[in-house]
Amino acid sequence: MSGSVTVVGLGPGDPSLLTESARRALDAAEDLIGYFPYVARVPERPGLVRHASDNRVEVDRARHALQLAAGGRRVAVVSGGDPGVFAMAAAVFEAVEHGEPGWRDLAITVEPGITAMLAAAARLGAPLGGDFCALSLSDNLKPWPVVTARLEAVLRADLVVALYNPISSARPWQLGAALEIAAGIRAPETPVMFARAISRPDEAIRVATLAEARDVPADMATMVILGASTTRLIPRDGRPPFVYTARKVEGPA
C-alpha cells in the first residue's frame, strides 16, 4: 500500500520541545488526526486536511487513520507528550490487530515525544533519578481495583510513582483516593510534586508533603509525582526546591 500512518508525539506544549523528526513527519502529512486540543497545536498549511475529534474515541480515530492510509494518504496521528505513553500509539496498533488484514501491510511508524512525566521531572530537578514507574489513575479502560492493586504494589516497592490522568470533571475523586492509599504506606513527610501545564504559559509547580497533598488543587493538565524514601529536597529561597531521588539504595541489613 502506498499510504502511511505516523503516530507523532507533540511533546508537553512548547513548540521548541517538538523533536525535529516529529516536525518532519507533520510536514509530510496530508491528513492530521487527533483530539481537538492536539490538532490545534499543529499550524494550518495548504494541502493538510485536519480531522479533529473529541476525547475517548481513540480507537475510532485510529481506524479512520488506517482507512485513509489504505486509500493512499499520508496520515499523521497526533498525541500530546509521547504517543506511546497512555496515548494514541497503542490505540493504532489495537486497531491494526483487530481490523482489516491489509492494514498490517501499511507503513506505520511512531515518532516519540517528550512525555509530561519527563518534562515535569526536568523542571523539578531529578525526581526520577532512581527507580520509578508510571501509572494512570483513569479507570475508563481498567477497573479501579486494578488501579489500586498496582498502586499499592509500587508504593510498597518504594518506587517513585508518576501519576497520569490524576483527576477530571468526570473522575473527581480518584486522586484523593490514591493519596489516601499512599498515606497508609509512606511517611507523611514524603514529597509529592504537582507540575501543571509544563512548558506552557500557565505552568505551575508545587511541592508538598504527603500530609499536605490532599489540599493541593490539580486537574488533567497536572502531573503528580509521588516521591520515594530516597527522594530529597534542596531548599531555595523564594523558589520551589530542587527535588531529586538518590541513585544509591541501601540493601537489607
PDB file of C-alpha atoms in Angstrom:
ATOM      1  CA  MET A   1       0.000   0.000   0.000  1.00  0.00           C
ATOM      2  CA  SER A   2       1.253   3.481  -0.818  1.00  0.00           C
ATOM      3  CA  GLY A   3      -0.263   5.220   2.201  1.00  0.00           C
ATOM      4  CA  SER A   4       1.272   5.530   5.662  1.00  0.00           C
ATOM      5  CA  VAL A   5       0.446   6.308   9.271  1.00  0.00           C
ATOM      6  CA  THR A   6       2.866   8.128  11.533  1.00  0.00           C
ATOM      7  CA  VAL A   7       1.910   8.499  15.194  1.00  0.00           C
ATOM      8  CA  VAL A   8       3.513  11.725  16.364  1.00  0.00           C
ATOM      9  CA  GLY A   9       4.320  12.910  19.879  1.00  0.00           C
ATOM     10  CA  LEU A  10       3.865  16.681  20.157  1.00  0.00           C
ATOM     11  CA  GLY A  11       5.682  16.974  23.485  1.00  0.00           C
ATOM     12  CA  PRO A  12       4.360  18.817  26.545  1.00  0.00           C
ATOM     13  CA  GLY A  13       3.341  22.053  24.820  1.00  0.00           C
ATOM     14  CA  ASP A  14       6.160  24.413  23.903  1.00  0.00           C
ATOM     15  CA  PRO A  15       6.833  24.087  20.148  1.00  0.00           C
ATOM     16  CA  SER A  16      10.582  24.120  20.846  1.00  0.00           C
ATOM     17  CA  LEU A  17      10.176  20.749  22.587  1.00  0.00           C
ATOM     18  CA  LEU A  18       8.866  19.070  19.437  1.00  0.00           C
ATOM     19  CA  THR A  19      11.551  16.792  18.022  1.00  0.00           C
ATOM     20  CA  GLU A  20      12.911  17.508  14.557  1.00  0.00           C
ATOM     21  CA  SER A  21      11.852  14.075  13.275  1.00  0.00           C
ATOM     22  CA  ALA A  22       8.311  14.679  14.556  1.00  0.00           C
ATOM     23  CA  ARG A  23       8.279  18.056  12.811  1.00  0.00           C
ATOM     24  CA  ARG A  24       9.312  16.419   9.537  1.00  0.00           C
ATOM     25  CA  ALA A  25       6.526  13.850   9.891  1.00  0.00           C
ATOM     26  CA  LEU A  26       3.973  16.622  10.365  1.00  0.00           C
ATOM     27  CA  ASP A  27       5.332  18.498   7.352  1.00  0.00           C
ATOM     28  CA  ALA A  28       4.976  15.375   5.186  1.00  0.00           C
ATOM     29  CA  ALA A  29       1.406  14.562   6.248  1.00  0.00           C
ATOM     30  CA  GLU A  30      -1.626  15.024   4.027  1.00  0.00           C
ATOM     31  CA  ASP A  31      -4.103  14.265   6.832  1.00  0.00           C
ATOM     32  CA  LEU A  32      -3.883  15.164  10.512  1.00  0.00           C
ATOM     33  CA  ILE A  33      -5.939  13.195  13.035  1.00  0.00           C
ATOM     34  CA  GLY A  34      -6.254  13.728  16.781  1.00  0.00           C
ATOM     35  CA  TYR A  35      -8.018  15.104  19.821  1.00  0.00           C
ATOM     36  CA  PHE A  36      -9.146  18.717  19.307  1.00  0.00           C
ATOM     37  CA  PRO A  37      -6.503  20.422  21.527  1.00  0.00           C
ATOM     38  CA  TYR A  38      -3.640  18.470  19.941  1.00  0.00           C
ATOM     39  CA  VAL A  39      -4.749  19.114  16.364  1.00  0.00           C
ATOM     40  CA  ALA A  40      -4.974  22.817  17.258  1.00  0.00           C
ATOM     41  CA  ARG A  41      -1.283  22.804  18.201  1.00  0.00           C
ATOM     42  CA  VAL A  42      -0.255  21.987  14.611  1.00  0.00           C
ATOM     43  CA  PRO A  43      -0.180  25.051  12.322  1.00  0.00           C
ATOM     44  CA  GLU A  44      -2.540  25.031   9.371  1.00  0.00           C
ATOM     45  CA  ARG A  45      -0.997  24.875   5.888  1.00  0.00           C
ATOM     46  CA  PRO A  46      -2.180  24.267   2.335  1.00  0.00           C
ATOM     47  CA  GLY A  47      -2.641  20.602   1.499  1.00  0.00           C
ATOM     48  CA  LEU A  48      -3.185  19.465   5.087  1.00  0.00           C
ATOM     49  CA  VAL A  49      -6.650  18.112   5.912  1.00  0.00           C
ATOM     50  CA  ARG A  50      -7.428  18.257   9.634  1.00  0.00           C
ATOM     51  CA  HIS A  51      -9.677  15.674  11.339  1.00  0.00           C
ATOM     52  CA  ALA A  52     -10.214  16.701  14.981  1.00  0.00           C
ATOM     53  CA  SER A  53     -12.404  14.680  17.329  1.00  0.00           C
ATOM     54  CA  ASP A  54     -13.438  14.528  20.965  1.00  0.00           C
ATOM     55  CA  ASN A  55     -11.824  12.594  23.787  1.00  0.00           C
ATOM     56  CA  ARG A  56     -12.453   8.857  24.450  1.00  0.00           C
ATOM     57  CA  VAL A  57     -12.705   7.897  20.764  1.00  0.00           C
ATOM     58  CA  GLU A  58      -9.088   6.800  20.375  1.00  0.00           C
ATOM     59  CA  VAL A  59      -9.764   3.544  18.527  1.00  0.00           C
ATOM     60  CA  ASP A  60     -12.246   5.256  16.189  1.00  0.00           C
ATOM     61  CA  ARG A  61      -9.552   7.817  15.370  1.00  0.00           C
ATOM     62  CA  ALA A  62      -7.071   5.034  14.763  1.00  0.00           C
ATOM     63  CA  ARG A  63      -9.418   3.202  12.395  1.00  0.00           C
ATOM     64  CA  HIS A  64     -10.048   6.440  10.499  1.00  0.00           C
ATOM     65  CA  ALA A  65      -6.300   6.969  10.098  1.00  0.00           C
ATOM     66  CA  LEU A  66      -5.782   3.414   8.847  1.00  0.00           C
ATOM     67  CA  GLN A  67      -8.662   3.697   6.380  1.00  0.00           C
ATOM     68  CA  LEU A  68      -7.202   6.907   4.950  1.00  0.00           C
ATOM     69  CA  ALA A  69      -3.751   5.337   4.702  1.00  0.00           C
ATOM     70  CA  ALA A  70      -5.209   2.266   2.980  1.00  0.00           C
ATOM     71  CA  GLY A  71      -6.533   4.689   0.375  1.00  0.00           C
ATOM     72  CA  GLY A  72      -3.034   6.024  -0.270  1.00  0.00           C
ATOM     73  CA  ARG A  73      -2.933   9.022   2.091  1.00  0.00           C
ATOM     74  CA  ARG A  74      -0.002  10.032   4.297  1.00  0.00           C
ATOM     75  CA  VAL A  75      -1.570  10.365   7.737  1.00  0.00           C
ATOM     76  CA  ALA A  76      -0.199  11.833  10.976  1.00  0.00           C
ATOM     77  CA  VAL A  77      -1.973  10.868  14.197  1.00  0.00           C
ATOM     78  CA  VAL A  78      -1.026  13.311  16.966  1.00  0.00           C
ATOM     79  CA  SER A  79      -0.787  12.899  20.730  1.00  0.00           C
ATOM     80  CA  GLY A  80       0.451  15.173  23.463  1.00  0.00           C
ATOM     81  CA  GLY A  81       3.674  14.131  25.141  1.00  0.00           C
ATOM     82  CA  ASP A  82       4.856  10.761  23.849  1.00  0.00           C
ATOM     83  CA  PRO A  83       2.309   8.810  21.770  1.00  0.00           C
ATOM     84  CA  GLY A  84       3.394   5.521  23.341  1.00  0.00           C
ATOM     85  CA  VAL A  85       2.643   6.575  26.938  1.00  0.00           C
ATOM     86  CA  PHE A  86      -1.107   6.253  27.668  1.00  0.00           C
ATOM     87  CA  ALA A  87      -1.798   7.684  24.219  1.00  0.00           C
ATOM     88  CA  MET A  88      -2.542   7.047  20.554  1.00  0.00           C
ATOM     89  CA  ALA A  89       0.197   4.610  19.515  1.00  0.00           C
ATOM     90  CA  ALA A  90      -1.383   1.730  21.454  1.00  0.00           C
ATOM     91  CA  ALA A  91      -4.809   2.605  20.010  1.00  0.00           C
ATOM     92  CA  VAL A  92      -3.425   2.443  16.469  1.00  0.00           C
ATOM     93  CA  PHE A  93      -1.864  -0.978  16.991  1.00  0.00           C
ATOM     94  CA  GLU A  94      -5.013  -2.222  18.740  1.00  0.00           C
ATOM     95  CA  ALA A  95      -6.976  -1.188  15.644  1.00  0.00           C
ATOM     96  CA  VAL A  96      -4.438  -2.941  13.417  1.00  0.00           C
ATOM     97  CA  GLU A  97      -4.666  -6.181  15.423  1.00  0.00           C
ATOM     98  CA  HIS A  98      -8.464  -6.318  15.278  1.00  0.00           C
ATOM     99  CA  GLY A  99      -9.036  -4.598  11.930  1.00  0.00           C
ATOM    100  CA  GLU A 100      -8.652  -5.234   8.231  1.00  0.00           C
ATOM    101  CA  PRO A 101      -5.904  -7.758   7.384  1.00  0.00           C
ATOM    102  CA  GLY A 102      -4.482  -5.372   4.791  1.00  0.00           C
ATOM    103  CA  TRP A 103      -3.737  -2.767   7.456  1.00  0.00           C
ATOM    104  CA  ARG A 104      -0.812  -4.917   8.609  1.00  0.00           C
ATOM    105  CA  ASP A 105       0.940  -4.142   5.322  1.00  0.00           C
ATOM    106  CA  LEU A 106       0.782  -0.375   5.849  1.00  0.00           C
ATOM    107  CA  ALA A 107       3.871   1.646   6.681  1.00  0.00           C
ATOM    108  CA  ILE A 108       3.208   2.512  10.345  1.00  0.00           C
ATOM    109  CA  THR A 109       5.803   4.373  12.383  1.00  0.00           C
ATOM    110  CA  VAL A 110       5.892   6.126  15.759  1.00  0.00           C
ATOM    111  CA  GLU A 111       7.741   9.394  16.354  1.00  0.00           C
ATOM    112  CA  PRO A 112       8.484   9.767  20.080  1.00  0.00           C
ATOM    113  CA  GLY A 113       7.904  12.909  22.076  1.00  0.00           C
ATOM    114  CA  ILE A 114       8.826  14.316  25.466  1.00  0.00           C
ATOM    115  CA  THR A 115       6.346  12.950  27.985  1.00  0.00           C
ATOM    116  CA  ALA A 116       4.625  15.042  30.655  1.00  0.00           C
ATOM    117  CA  MET A 117       6.458  12.917  33.216  1.00  0.00           C
ATOM    118  CA  LEU A 118       9.912  13.745  31.821  1.00  0.00           C
ATOM    119  CA  ALA A 119       9.106  17.413  31.239  1.00  0.00           C
ATOM    120  CA  ALA A 120       7.880  17.753  34.828  1.00  0.00           C
ATOM    121  CA  ALA A 121      10.901  15.911  36.202  1.00  0.00           C
ATOM    122  CA  ALA A 122      13.256  18.211  34.301  1.00  0.00           C
ATOM    123  CA  ARG A 123      11.610  21.297  35.799  1.00  0.00           C
ATOM    124  CA  LEU A 124      11.805  19.874  39.311  1.00  0.00           C
ATOM    125  CA  GLY A 125      15.364  18.571  39.158  1.00  0.00           C
ATOM    126  CA  ALA A 126      15.723  14.792  39.023  1.00  0.00           C
ATOM    127  CA  PRO A 127      12.852  13.120  40.917  1.00  0.00           C
ATOM    128  CA  LEU A 128      13.051  10.166  38.525  1.00  0.00           C
ATOM    129  CA  GLY A 129      16.766   9.690  39.172  1.00  0.00           C
ATOM    130  CA  GLY A 130      16.171   6.347  40.867  1.00  0.00           C
ATOM    131  CA  ASP A 131      13.774   3.514  40.065  1.00  0.00           C
ATOM    132  CA  PHE A 132      10.311   4.764  39.127  1.00  0.00           C
ATOM    133  CA  CYS A 133       7.109   3.782  37.369  1.00  0.00           C
ATOM    134  CA  ALA A 134       4.220   5.495  35.585  1.00  0.00           C
ATOM    135  CA  LEU A 135       0.612   4.708  36.456  1.00  0.00           C
ATOM    136  CA  SER A 136      -2.630   6.111  35.045  1.00  0.00           C
ATOM    137  CA  LEU A 137      -5.364   6.827  37.579  1.00  0.00           C
ATOM    138  CA  SER A 138      -8.037   6.693  34.886  1.00  0.00           C
ATOM    139  CA  ASP A 139     -10.474   3.819  35.329  1.00  0.00           C
ATOM    140  CA  ASN A 140     -12.068   4.297  31.912  1.00  0.00           C
ATOM    141  CA  LEU A 141     -10.260   1.264  30.469  1.00  0.00           C
ATOM    142  CA  LYS A 142      -9.470  -0.757  33.583  1.00  0.00           C
ATOM    143  CA  PRO A 143     -11.353  -1.359  36.851  1.00  0.00           C
ATOM    144  CA  TRP A 144     -10.488   0.829  39.816  1.00  0.00           C
ATOM    145  CA  PRO A 145      -9.468  -2.213  41.949  1.00  0.00           C
ATOM    146  CA  VAL A 146      -6.780  -2.947  39.334  1.00  0.00           C
ATOM    147  CA  VAL A 147      -5.522   0.642  39.673  1.00  0.00           C
ATOM    148  CA  THR A 148      -5.371   0.428  43.458  1.00  0.00           C
ATOM    149  CA  ALA A 149      -3.711  -3.006  43.458  1.00  0.00           C
ATOM    150  CA  ARG A 150      -0.960  -1.747  41.159  1.00  0.00           C
ATOM    151  CA  LEU A 151      -0.559   1.472  43.134  1.00  0.00           C
ATOM    152  CA  GLU A 152      -0.217  -0.389  46.428  1.00  0.00           C
ATOM    153  CA  ALA A 153       2.384  -2.724  44.914  1.00  0.00           C
ATOM    154  CA  VAL A 154       4.636   0.051  43.627  1.00  0.00           C
ATOM    155  CA  LEU A 155       4.224   2.086  46.806  1.00  0.00           C
ATOM    156  CA  ARG A 156       5.349  -0.889  48.890  1.00  0.00           C
ATOM    157  CA  ALA A 157       8.254  -1.419  46.484  1.00  0.00           C
ATOM    158  CA  ASP A 158       9.386   2.148  47.322  1.00  0.00           C
ATOM    159  CA  LEU A 159       9.339   3.321  43.708  1.00  0.00           C
ATOM    160  CA  VAL A 160       8.782   6.925  42.719  1.00  0.00           C
ATOM    161  CA  VAL A 161       5.348   6.982  41.049  1.00  0.00           C
ATOM    162  CA  ALA A 162       4.355   9.353  38.235  1.00  0.00           C
ATOM    163  CA  LEU A 163       0.565   9.593  38.175  1.00  0.00           C
ATOM    164  CA  TYR A 164      -1.004  10.311  34.786  1.00  0.00           C
ATOM    165  CA  ASN A 165      -4.679  11.307  34.381  1.00  0.00           C
ATOM    166  CA  PRO A 166      -4.968  12.196  38.070  1.00  0.00           C
ATOM    167  CA  ILE A 167      -8.352  13.919  38.076  1.00  0.00           C
ATOM    168  CA  SER A 168     -11.057  15.282  35.799  1.00  0.00           C
ATOM    169  CA  SER A 169     -14.620  16.565  35.999  1.00  0.00           C
ATOM    170  CA  ALA A 170     -15.828  13.033  35.251  1.00  0.00           C
ATOM    171  CA  ARG A 171     -13.379  11.471  37.749  1.00  0.00           C
ATOM    172  CA  PRO A 172     -13.127  13.938  40.628  1.00  0.00           C
ATOM    173  CA  TRP A 173     -12.240  11.548  43.466  1.00  0.00           C
ATOM    174  CA  GLN A 174      -9.533   9.191  42.198  1.00  0.00           C
ATOM    175  CA  LEU A 175      -6.526  11.361  43.064  1.00  0.00           C
ATOM    176  CA  GLY A 176      -7.737  11.841  46.631  1.00  0.00           C
ATOM    177  CA  ALA A 177      -8.255   8.105  46.960  1.00  0.00           C
ATOM    178  CA  ALA A 178      -4.774   7.409  45.590  1.00  0.00           C
ATOM    179  CA  LEU A 179      -3.192   9.874  48.021  1.00  0.00           C
ATOM    180  CA  GLU A 180      -5.088   8.243  50.883  1.00  0.00           C
ATOM    181  CA  ILE A 181      -3.662   4.859  49.881  1.00  0.00           C
ATOM    182  CA  ALA A 182      -0.189   6.395  49.711  1.00  0.00           C
ATOM    183  CA  ALA A 183      -0.628   7.934  53.168  1.00  0.00           C
ATOM    184  CA  GLY A 184      -1.247   4.476  54.592  1.00  0.00           C
ATOM    185  CA  ILE A 185       2.043   3.173  53.191  1.00  0.00           C
ATOM    186  CA  ARG A 186       4.521   6.060  53.012  1.00  0.00           C
ATOM    187  CA  ALA A 187       5.717   8.578  55.589  1.00  0.00           C
ATOM    188  CA  PRO A 188       3.744  11.851  55.923  1.00  0.00           C
ATOM    189  CA  GLU A 189       6.839  13.904  55.005  1.00  0.00           C
ATOM    190  CA  THR A 190       7.211  12.115  51.635  1.00  0.00           C
ATOM    191  CA  PRO A 191       7.488  14.748  48.870  1.00  0.00           C
ATOM    192  CA  VAL A 192       4.607  14.977  46.405  1.00  0.00           C
ATOM    193  CA  MET A 193       5.135  17.105  43.307  1.00  0.00           C
ATOM    194  CA  PHE A 194       2.375  18.790  41.318  1.00  0.00           C
ATOM    195  CA  ALA A 195       3.542  20.023  37.918  1.00  0.00           C
ATOM    196  CA  ARG A 196       0.834  21.668  35.836  1.00  0.00           C
ATOM    197  CA  ALA A 197       0.997  22.645  32.146  1.00  0.00           C
ATOM    198  CA  ILE A 198       4.765  22.309  31.946  1.00  0.00           C
ATOM    199  CA  SER A 199       6.319  24.468  29.179  1.00  0.00           C
ATOM    200  CA  ARG A 200       3.053  26.348  28.616  1.00  0.00           C
ATOM    201  CA  PRO A 201       2.265  29.941  29.661  1.00  0.00           C
ATOM    202  CA  ASP A 202       0.179  28.804  32.649  1.00  0.00           C
ATOM    203  CA  GLU A 203       2.858  26.471  34.011  1.00  0.00           C
ATOM    204  CA  ALA A 204       2.736  25.990  37.781  1.00  0.00           C
ATOM    205  CA  ILE A 205       4.793  23.847  40.155  1.00  0.00           C
ATOM    206  CA  ARG A 206       4.044  22.955  43.768  1.00  0.00           C
ATOM    207  CA  VAL A 207       5.990  20.650  46.057  1.00  0.00           C
ATOM    208  CA  ALA A 208       4.113  19.469  49.133  1.00  0.00           C
ATOM    209  CA  THR A 209       4.385  16.732  51.713  1.00  0.00           C
ATOM    210  CA  LEU A 210       2.135  13.720  51.506  1.00  0.00           C
ATOM    211  CA  ALA A 211       0.337  15.033  54.593  1.00  0.00           C
ATOM    212  CA  GLU A 212      -0.445  18.286  52.726  1.00  0.00           C
ATOM    213  CA  ALA A 213      -1.103  16.858  49.283  1.00  0.00           C
ATOM    214  CA  ARG A 214      -4.877  16.354  49.622  1.00  0.00           C
ATOM    215  CA  ASP A 215      -5.280  20.156  49.782  1.00  0.00           C
ATOM    216  CA  VAL A 216      -3.308  20.925  46.604  1.00  0.00           C
ATOM    217  CA  PRO A 217      -5.526  21.584  43.558  1.00  0.00           C
ATOM    218  CA  ALA A 218      -4.950  19.505  40.424  1.00  0.00           C
ATOM    219  CA  ASP A 219      -6.587  18.868  37.064  1.00  0.00           C
ATOM    220  CA  MET A 220      -5.992  16.826  33.905  1.00  0.00           C
ATOM    221  CA  ALA A 221      -3.099  19.110  32.944  1.00  0.00           C
ATOM    222  CA  THR A 222      -1.303  18.195  36.182  1.00  0.00           C
ATOM    223  CA  MET A 223       1.398  15.565  36.514  1.00  0.00           C
ATOM    224  CA  VAL A 224       1.595  14.260  40.081  1.00  0.00           C
ATOM    225  CA  ILE A 225       4.815  12.580  41.177  1.00  0.00           C
ATOM    226  CA  LEU A 226       4.916  10.686  44.478  1.00  0.00           C
ATOM    227  CA  GLY A 227       8.409  10.584  45.924  1.00  0.00           C
ATOM    228  CA  ALA A 228      10.090   7.550  47.480  1.00  0.00           C
ATOM    229  CA  SER A 229      12.021   7.243  50.737  1.00  0.00           C
ATOM    230  CA  THR A 230      15.155   8.178  48.759  1.00  0.00           C
ATOM    231  CA  THR A 231      13.658  11.385  47.293  1.00  0.00           C
ATOM    232  CA  ARG A 232      15.397  14.501  48.585  1.00  0.00           C
ATOM    233  CA  LEU A 233      14.604  18.245  48.644  1.00  0.00           C
ATOM    234  CA  ILE A 234      17.172  21.026  48.276  1.00  0.00           C
ATOM    235  CA  PRO A 235      15.525  24.240  49.583  1.00  0.00           C
ATOM    236  CA  ARG A 236      15.906  27.507  47.640  1.00  0.00           C
ATOM    237  CA  ASP A 237      14.875  30.961  48.815  1.00  0.00           C
ATOM    238  CA  GLY A 238      11.681  32.159  47.150  1.00  0.00           C
ATOM    239  CA  ARG A 239      11.582  29.336  44.627  1.00  0.00           C
ATOM    240  CA  PRO A 240      10.448  25.727  44.600  1.00  0.00           C
ATOM    241  CA  PRO A 241      13.111  23.364  45.922  1.00  0.00           C
ATOM    242  CA  PHE A 242      15.232  21.201  43.707  1.00  0.00           C
ATOM    243  CA  VAL A 243      13.963  17.632  44.001  1.00  0.00           C
ATOM    244  CA  TYR A 244      15.990  14.551  43.240  1.00  0.00           C
ATOM    245  CA  THR A 245      15.845  10.843  44.002  1.00  0.00           C
ATOM    246  CA  ALA A 246      19.141   9.385  45.121  1.00  0.00           C
ATOM    247  CA  ARG A 247      20.692   6.800  42.830  1.00  0.00           C
ATOM    248  CA  LYS A 248      22.095   4.745  45.688  1.00  0.00           C
ATOM    249  CA  VAL A 249      19.765   2.483  47.665  1.00  0.00           C
ATOM    250  CA  GLU A 250      20.867   0.654  50.786  1.00  0.00           C
ATOM    251  CA  GLY A 251      20.125  -3.070  50.801  1.00  0.00           C
ATOM    252  CA  PRO A 252      18.501  -5.003  53.667  1.00  0.00           C
ATOM    253  CA  ALA A 253      20.579  -5.332  56.814  1.00  0.00           C
TER     254      ALA A 253
END
